[in-house]
Amino acid sequence: MSEAIINLMSISLDEVRNVAQLARLELSESELMSFQTQLNSLLGHFEDIQHLDVTGLPAKPHAVAMQNVFAADKVHISLPRDAALANSAETKAGLFIVPTIIEE
Amino acid sequence: MITQLTAAEIAEQLQAKKLSAREVTEAFLSRIDSENPNYNAYLTVDAEGALAAADQAQTQLDSGNASPLCGVPVALKDNISTKGLRTTCASKIIENYIPPFDATTTSILKDQGCIILGKTNLDEFAMGTTNENSAFGPVNNPWDPERAPGGSSGGSAVAVSAELAPLSLGSDTGGSIRFPAALCGVVGFKPTYGRVSRYGLVAFASSLDQIGPFGKTVEDTALLAQAISGHDPLDSTSLPNAKINIANLKSGSVKGLKLGLPDELFGPEIDDQVREVFELAADTLVRQGAEVRRISLPSIKFGVTTYYIIAPAEASSNLARFDGVRFGPRIKADGHIETFMATRGELFGPEVKLRIMVGTYALSSGYYDAYYHRAQQVRGLMTSEFEKAYQDLDYIISPTSPIVAPPLGGITDQIALKALDLCTIPANMGGFPSISIPCGLAYDLPVGFQLTGPIMGDEKMLQDSFAIEQAFGRDYRRPPIL
């Protein structure tokens, strides 16, 4: 446990770079350094719950738990295609244009 | 002056034909025109739409068959979708986004003949405590324009406080309605999670987000809560008996109320003068027959940590949709991943990026158990402590905010800023209804009195809040600058 805490508390610049990649955020070197400081400060603060004994406590993912909420199997009028496309930076022939994913 | 009236008074005069919907709408539009530049409360004003809605509302009023709030203007936080009206979330990444649909709350208000005046400023994607994280500049508190109104629904709080709207809607994820309500001297109410539809609210942390009303009085706030509540099949977390009925609003009494003040929310974090004002207010209630007990809810002290793990974790997932493909501008780069990264890196503000980073880290392989899972366990613990307390008590009470409105730019330390959410966070963790009622002034600035109650206790809470408000009086509600 104590070892885990030490590991949790110190994030290297490379780890920050990796998290930014996972989060799909392009960050400048100065941003990376600033986030390293802020993340370490926040995560250091978060250490308090690491000392709490939570053995056997159920996790609570919702404010008010509900189960099996089904929608009626009915056809609804959905968003017209033009309306769905209207806010996009790039569209063509009724489709969203995205950067090339598979090269020819 | 029309703009000084409460929403209940406006509604009454509209129904009695003493005022017309157009007259009311024009009064607010004209005040917004002259005063909004001093506050930056509205990001978008829809004068044309508001006047057209006013004429429609008048037809309903003339028919004698209008809803209670028909013809009453409302301002909406700019993360609540409005069909055809720009919805920015105070972010550059959707600066020019025009929603193709209405949020359920928006369509309910339109159906009931409410006039949507415009969209109010907020912390970017509702992430902040002071409203200083808006991409379109901070909001000024009418009690002192050099001070912050609180966040994240700062624009909605100021719209009501500065009489730029009789009513407004905000969203509350960790206190974002109650906190600015307290700092601006208005009433702010977060209903039980699931009583107001989240459909069309741009998601920040879905298990915590809840839309709720601001008003000058408890009655105004209750009227709007009643209007917007109800089951919505479009929101799978919407409760079956969601409608809030306020028929008995004025029949409550302070006498016999059992109130619990946790030591954890009344420690050294609370400013001395805020503490004094709160104690005086609590004494007022005791003199009228309420009982105030000092209690301990030990897990509250982990609330801020728990919140700042769970909320960013959910946000990092919810905000993945902003990638420059379906909405917003696109910053072009070499490949598709690079394009997403360039767009998000360039157009999200610093606080949003920080929270996405925190959330991504907390959910990442190897850290999930230590952070996210553990935080959910603490969330469960905190909720059960509150539920146990409600077996003997009607409400958990505390100051809404540890401090009065801080100077703009006055708090730069990240941890100190986040710690300000101490008193408001528990209600979101458990989904509990919670309200902030103005209870006096410290340093000539408003102090809020917060009540948090059991799930589905909204009707009783509003009724008791009405009685509490009568006990506190309302003499100190209007900012002197007005």
Coordinates of C-alpha atoms in Angstrom, one line a residue, chain A residues 1 7-11 15-17 19-27 31-32 35 38-39 41-43 45-64 66 69 71 79 83-90 96-101, chain B residues 96-98 100 193 207 236-240 301-302 305-306 308-309 324-328 330 332 335-342 344-345 348 350 353-354 356-358 360-361 367 370-371 373-381 383 414-415 418 428-431 455:
Chain A
M1 CA 0.0 0.0 0.0
N7 CA 4.0 5.8 -7.0
L8 CA 0.6 7.5 -7.3
M9 CA 2.0 10.8 -6.0
S10 CA 4.7 11.6 -8.4
I11 CA 3.9 11.9 -12.1
E15 CA 3.5 10.2 -17.9
V16 CA 1.9 13.6 -18.4
R17 CA 2.7 13.3 -22.1
V19 CA -2.0 11.0 -20.5
A20 CA -2.3 13.9 -22.9
Q21 CA -2.0 11.5 -25.8
L22 CA -4.7 9.3 -24.3
A23 CA -6.9 12.3 -23.7
R24 CA -6.3 13.5 -27.3
L25 CA -4.9 16.8 -26.2
E26 CA -2.0 18.5 -28.1
L27 CA -0.1 20.4 -25.4
E31 CA 1.6 23.3 -20.9
L32 CA 3.0 19.8 -20.2
F35 CA 0.1 20.2 -16.0
Q38 CA -0.9 20.8 -11.2
L39 CA -1.5 17.1 -11.5
S41 CA -0.4 19.0 -6.5
L42 CA -4.0 17.6 -7.1
L43 CA -3.0 14.0 -6.8
H45 CA -4.2 16.3 -2.2
F46 CA -6.2 13.2 -3.3
E47 CA -3.9 11.1 -1.1
D48 CA -6.4 11.4 1.8
I49 CA -8.7 8.7 0.6
Q50 CA -5.8 6.3 0.1
H51 CA -5.6 6.0 3.8
L52 CA -9.3 5.2 4.3
D53 CA -10.2 1.6 4.9
V54 CA -12.8 0.9 2.1
T55 CA -12.6 -2.9 2.4
G56 CA -15.9 -4.4 1.4
L57 CA -17.6 -1.1 0.7
P58 CA -19.8 -1.2 -2.4
A59 CA -19.0 1.3 -5.1
K60 CA -21.7 3.9 -5.8
P61 CA -21.6 4.9 -9.5
H62 CA -25.0 6.7 -9.6
A63 CA -26.7 9.3 -7.6
V64 CA -30.0 7.4 -7.6
M66 CA -32.0 2.5 -11.4
V69 CA -34.7 1.4 -18.1
A71 CA -37.5 2.7 -24.1
L79 CA -33.1 14.5 -36.5
A83 CA -29.9 19.5 -39.2
A84 CA -27.4 16.9 -38.0
L85 CA -24.8 18.1 -40.4
A86 CA -25.4 21.8 -40.0
N87 CA -22.8 22.4 -37.2
S88 CA -20.0 20.5 -38.8
A89 CA -16.8 22.2 -40.1
E90 CA -16.7 20.0 -43.2
F96 CA -19.3 14.4 -42.3
I97 CA -15.8 14.7 -43.8
V98 CA -13.1 13.3 -41.6
P99 CA -9.3 13.2 -42.0
T100 CA -8.1 10.2 -44.0
I101 CA -7.9 7.1 -41.7
Chain B
N96 CA -20.9 29.0 -32.8
Y97 CA -22.9 25.8 -32.1
I98 CA -26.6 26.1 -32.9
P100 CA -30.8 21.4 -33.8
Y193 CA -31.3 13.8 -9.1
S207 CA -24.0 11.0 -12.4
S236 CA -32.9 7.2 -18.7
T237 CA -32.0 8.5 -15.2
S238 CA -35.3 10.4 -15.0
L239 CA -37.3 9.2 -12.0
P240 CA -40.9 7.8 -12.4
K301 CA -14.0 15.6 4.8
F302 CA -13.2 13.3 1.8
T305 CA -11.2 14.6 -3.2
T306 CA -14.0 12.2 -4.1
Y308 CA -12.5 15.9 -8.0
I309 CA -11.9 12.3 -9.0
G324 CA -14.0 19.0 -34.5
V325 CA -16.0 16.5 -36.6
R326 CA -19.6 17.0 -35.9
F327 CA -19.6 20.5 -34.3
G328 CA -17.2 23.4 -33.8
R330 CA -11.5 22.1 -36.8
K332 CA -6.3 20.7 -39.3
G335 CA -3.7 12.6 -39.5
H336 CA -7.0 12.1 -37.9
I337 CA -5.7 11.6 -34.3
E338 CA -3.5 14.6 -34.8
T339 CA -6.5 16.7 -36.0
F340 CA -8.5 15.7 -32.9
M341 CA -5.6 16.6 -30.7
A342 CA -4.9 19.9 -32.4
R344 CA -8.9 20.0 -28.6
G345 CA -5.5 21.3 -27.5
F348 CA -10.4 23.9 -24.8
P350 CA -6.9 25.4 -19.3
K353 CA -7.9 20.5 -20.2
L354 CA -6.7 20.0 -16.6
I356 CA -9.8 16.0 -18.8
M357 CA -6.2 15.1 -17.8
V358 CA -7.1 14.3 -14.2
T360 CA -8.1 10.3 -18.0
Y361 CA -5.3 9.6 -15.5
Y367 CA -4.8 3.7 -11.4
A370 CA -6.8 3.5 -6.5
Y371 CA -8.7 6.5 -7.7
H373 CA -13.2 2.8 -7.8
R374 CA -12.1 4.0 -4.4
A375 CA -13.8 7.4 -4.9
Q376 CA -17.0 5.6 -5.7
Q377 CA -16.7 3.6 -2.5
V378 CA -16.3 6.8 -0.5
R379 CA -19.2 8.2 -2.4
G380 CA -21.3 5.3 -1.1
L381 CA -20.0 5.8 2.4
T383 CA -24.3 8.8 1.0
Q414 CA -6.1 25.4 -7.5
I415 CA -6.6 23.5 -4.3
K418 CA -11.6 23.5 -5.3
N428 CA -24.5 15.8 -5.6
M429 CA -22.8 12.6 -4.3
G430 CA -26.1 11.3 -2.9
G431 CA -28.4 12.9 -5.4
I455 CA -34.2 11.9 -1.8

